[in-house]
Every structure is written in C-alpha cells, then in structure tokens.
Backbone as JSON Lines, residues from 0, in Angstrom:
{"i":0,"aa":"X","n":[107.58,162.34,239.64],"ca":[109.02,162.56,239.47],"c":[109.28,162.14,238.56]}
{"i":1,"aa":"X","n":[110.26,163.08,238.1],"ca":[110.86,162.47,236.58],"c":[112.03,161.36,236.65]}
{"i":2,"aa":"X","n":[112.15,160.79,235.55],"ca":[112.93,159.48,235.99],"c":[114.3,159.89,234.84]}
{"i":3,"aa":"X","n":[115.32,159.51,235.41],"ca":[116.47,160.05,234.54],"c":[117.3,158.94,234.3]}
{"i":4,"aa":"X","n":[117.64,158.46,232.94],"ca":[118.54,157.15,232.99],"c":[119.76,157.47,232.51]}
{"i":5,"aa":"X","n":[120.69,157.0,233.53],"ca":[122.36,157.29,233.4],"c":[123.41,156.05,232.72]}
{"i":6,"aa":"X","n":[124.0,156.12,231.52],"ca":[124.58,155.25,231.61],"c":[126.07,155.13,232.63]}
{"i":7,"aa":"X","n":[126.21,153.76,232.96],"ca":[127.05,153.43,234.17],"c":[128.42,153.02,233.25]}
{"i":8,"aa":"X","n":[128.07,151.76,232.59],"ca":[129.11,151.18,231.73],"c":[128.78,150.61,230.51]}
{"i":9,"aa":"X","n":[129.62,150.44,229.57],"ca":[129.71,149.89,228.49],"c":[130.86,148.94,228.09]}
{"i":10,"aa":"X","n":[130.79,147.85,227.42],"ca":[131.58,147.2,226.61],"c":[131.37,146.05,225.86]}
{"i":11,"aa":"X","n":[132.35,146.01,225.34],"ca":[132.06,145.54,223.55],"c":[132.71,143.61,224.15]}
{"i":12,"aa":"X","n":[132.27,143.11,223.21],"ca":[132.89,141.52,223.22],"c":[132.64,140.96,221.86]}
{"i":13,"aa":"X","n":[133.42,140.44,221.37],"ca":[133.88,140.05,220.33],"c":[134.09,138.49,220.47]}
{"i":14,"aa":"X","n":[133.4,137.6,219.72],"ca":[133.75,136.37,219.53],"c":[134.28,135.58,218.49]}
{"i":15,"aa":"X","n":[135.45,135.12,218.74],"ca":[136.02,134.32,217.56],"c":[135.69,132.89,217.39]}
{"i":16,"aa":"X","n":[135.49,132.49,216.04],"ca":[135.63,131.25,215.74],"c":[137.06,130.27,215.68]}
{"i":17,"aa":"X","n":[137.49,129.33,216.39],"ca":[138.38,128.93,216.4],"c":[138.32,127.25,215.87]}
{"i":18,"aa":"X","n":[137.14,126.96,215.33],"ca":[136.75,125.94,214.49],"c":[136.59,124.63,214.92]}
{"i":19,"aa":"X","n":[136.56,123.36,215.3],"ca":[136.41,122.42,215.72],"c":[137.67,121.56,216.71]}
{"i":20,"aa":"X","n":[136.65,120.92,217.72],"ca":[137.9,120.21,218.22],"c":[137.95,118.86,218.05]}
{"i":21,"aa":"X","n":[138.68,117.65,218.77],"ca":[138.46,116.4,218.09],"c":[137.42,115.75,218.17]}
{"i":22,"aa":"X","n":[136.22,116.01,219.07],"ca":[135.29,115.74,218.79],"c":[134.09,116.14,217.9]}
{"i":23,"aa":"X","n":[134.42,117.05,217.35],"ca":[133.45,118.09,216.35],"c":[132.74,118.95,216.81]}
{"i":24,"aa":"X","n":[133.17,119.3,218.32],"ca":[132.18,120.84,218.84],"c":[133.03,121.72,218.47]}
{"i":25,"aa":"X","n":[132.25,123.25,218.12],"ca":[132.48,124.2,217.93],"c":[133.26,124.84,218.97]}
{"i":26,"aa":"X","n":[134.9,125.29,218.8],"ca":[135.54,126.1,220.15],"c":[135.22,127.63,219.41]}
{"i":27,"aa":"X","n":[135.25,128.42,220.59],"ca":[135.02,129.62,219.95],"c":[135.83,130.23,221.62]}
{"i":28,"aa":"X","n":[136.22,131.72,221.34],"ca":[136.9,132.41,222.34],"c":[136.33,133.89,222.45]}
{"i":29,"aa":"X","n":[136.41,134.63,223.32],"ca":[135.46,135.67,223.47],"c":[136.7,137.14,223.83]}
{"i":30,"aa":"X","n":[136.49,137.66,223.59],"ca":[137.64,139.04,223.88],"c":[136.57,140.13,224.47]}
{"i":31,"aa":"X","n":[136.48,140.85,225.2],"ca":[135.85,141.83,226.3],"c":[136.99,142.99,226.4]}
{"i":32,"aa":"X","n":[136.27,144.05,225.73],"ca":[136.78,145.29,226.09],"c":[136.16,146.5,226.81]}
{"i":33,"aa":"X","n":[136.75,146.72,227.77],"ca":[135.99,147.45,228.67],"c":[136.84,148.72,228.63]}
{"i":34,"aa":"X","n":[136.31,149.76,229.31],"ca":[136.14,151.06,229.44],"c":[135.77,151.9,228.34]}
{"i":35,"aa":"X","n":[134.93,151.72,227.73],"ca":[134.22,152.01,226.13],"c":[133.42,153.25,226.55]}
{"i":36,"aa":"X","n":[133.64,154.38,225.87],"ca":[133.03,155.87,226.29],"c":[131.19,155.22,226.36]}
{"i":37,"aa":"X","n":[130.56,155.82,227.2],"ca":[129.24,155.48,227.19],"c":[128.35,156.41,226.34]}
{"i":38,"aa":"X","n":[128.76,157.21,225.69],"ca":[127.94,157.85,224.7],"c":[128.44,157.47,223.47]}
{"i":39,"aa":"X","n":[129.2,156.34,223.14],"ca":[129.36,155.76,221.65],"c":[128.38,155.56,221.2]}
{"i":40,"aa":"X","n":[128.26,155.95,219.8],"ca":[127.26,155.42,219.06],"c":[127.53,153.86,218.5]}
{"i":41,"aa":"X","n":[126.33,153.44,218.37],"ca":[126.09,152.04,217.96],"c":[127.12,151.57,216.7]}
{"i":42,"aa":"X","n":[126.57,152.42,216.11],"ca":[127.45,152.34,214.65],"c":[128.98,152.43,214.38]}
{"i":43,"aa":"X","n":[129.52,153.38,215.16],"ca":[130.69,153.44,215.57],"c":[131.29,152.07,216.39]}
{"i":44,"aa":"X","n":[130.5,151.98,217.29],"ca":[131.04,150.53,218.3],"c":[131.42,149.29,217.05]}
{"i":45,"aa":"X","n":[130.65,149.05,216.42],"ca":[130.64,148.1,215.34],"c":[131.48,148.17,214.52]}
{"i":46,"aa":"X","n":[131.88,149.33,214.09],"ca":[132.96,149.61,213.21],"c":[134.22,149.74,213.79]}
{"i":47,"aa":"X","n":[134.36,150.0,215.42],"ca":[135.58,149.55,215.9],"c":[135.75,147.99,216.08]}
{"i":48,"aa":"X","n":[134.64,147.32,216.57],"ca":[134.68,145.74,216.21],"c":[135.13,145.46,214.9]}
{"i":49,"aa":"X","n":[134.81,145.68,213.79],"ca":[135.51,145.51,212.84],"c":[136.61,145.48,212.34]}
{"i":50,"aa":"X","n":[137.02,147.16,212.88],"ca":[138.47,146.88,212.7],"c":[139.48,146.14,213.38]}
{"i":51,"aa":"X","n":[138.99,145.83,214.94],"ca":[139.97,145.01,215.37],"c":[139.8,143.75,214.82]}
{"i":52,"aa":"X","n":[138.74,143.18,214.5],"ca":[138.65,141.95,213.69],"c":[139.59,141.95,212.73]}
{"i":53,"aa":"X","n":[139.73,143.11,212.06],"ca":[140.66,142.81,210.88],"c":[142.39,142.45,211.39]}
{"i":54,"aa":"X","n":[142.46,142.56,212.55],"ca":[143.55,142.64,213.33],"c":[144.01,141.16,213.93]}
{"i":55,"aa":"X","n":[142.79,140.3,213.69],"ca":[142.99,138.96,214.34],"c":[143.28,137.68,213.39]}
{"i":56,"aa":"X","n":[143.6,136.49,213.83],"ca":[143.84,135.6,212.64],"c":[142.7,134.66,212.48]}
{"i":57,"aa":"X","n":[141.53,134.87,213.77],"ca":[140.49,133.94,213.63],"c":[139.22,134.76,212.93]}
{"i":58,"aa":"X","n":[138.29,134.35,212.61],"ca":[137.28,134.77,212.02],"c":[136.06,135.01,213.15]}
{"i":59,"aa":"X","n":[135.54,136.47,213.37],"ca":[134.43,137.07,214.13],"c":[133.14,136.06,213.9]}
{"i":60,"aa":"X","n":[132.63,135.41,215.08],"ca":[131.59,135.06,214.66],"c":[130.17,135.43,215.57]}
{"i":61,"aa":"X","n":[130.66,136.83,216.32],"ca":[129.51,137.64,217.11],"c":[130.11,138.83,217.65]}
{"i":62,"aa":"X","n":[129.31,139.84,217.25],"ca":[129.96,141.2,218.28],"c":[128.67,141.52,219.16]}
{"i":63,"aa":"X","n":[129.38,141.93,220.46],"ca":[127.9,142.16,221.3],"c":[128.65,143.34,222.21]}
{"i":64,"aa":"X","n":[127.24,144.14,222.32],"ca":[127.44,145.49,223.37],"c":[126.69,145.44,224.36]}
{"i":65,"aa":"X","n":[127.63,145.22,225.33],"ca":[126.88,145.42,226.85],"c":[127.11,146.6,227.53]}
{"i":66,"aa":"X","n":[125.54,146.92,227.68],"ca":[125.2,148.65,228.76],"c":[124.64,148.43,229.5]}
{"i":67,"aa":"X","n":[125.28,148.96,230.73],"ca":[124.63,149.25,232.25],"c":[124.24,150.63,232.49]}
{"i":68,"aa":"X","n":[122.97,150.57,232.94],"ca":[122.26,152.19,233.29],"c":[121.52,152.08,234.74]}
{"i":69,"aa":"X","n":[121.62,152.94,235.11],"ca":[121.35,153.4,236.34],"c":[119.82,154.4,236.33]}
{"i":70,"aa":"X","n":[118.87,153.92,236.67],"ca":[117.57,154.73,237.04],"c":[117.74,155.64,238.4]}
{"i":71,"aa":"X","n":[117.28,156.79,238.16],"ca":[117.57,157.92,239.22],"c":[116.36,158.88,239.14]}
{"i":72,"aa":"X","n":[115.89,159.02,240.24],"ca":[114.24,159.94,240.29],"c":[115.05,161.31,240.67]}
{"i":73,"aa":"X","n":[114.66,162.47,239.97],"ca":[115.23,163.7,239.87],"c":[113.55,164.71,240.21]}
C-alpha cells in the first residue's frame, strides 16, 4: 500500500517579549493565527510573521509554525 500525507491544519504562533515583571522574570505573550493555508511555503510564512511583527509594539522573541498532517493508505 502507498502512503499519502495530507495536511490538515497550519497555524502561526508569534511570541512577544513584554520585558520583566517586578520579580525580574521574563514576561511574554503569544498570538496564534489560525486558518493559514496548508500549502504556504515556510519562507512566505516567515515573511508574514515579520510583517505582522512590524505592526506590533513589543519585539518578537519567537516565531513557530504548527502543522498537522494525517496519514492515509491509498
């Protein structure tokens, strides 16, 4: 049997650095964008994250792509 890999879901997470709290611990916030096209190229996704980061007040500390796939026997 042949195996087919089908994309199910793609998400983009951008983590922002908000500085430190009163105890000196790092404070971050994460925004998750859903409904991203499954066939988007990694470079395009990273460019999108950079463009969105330019619209934010806080600096970006991390960009993450979350992709889910299903395996189907054909």
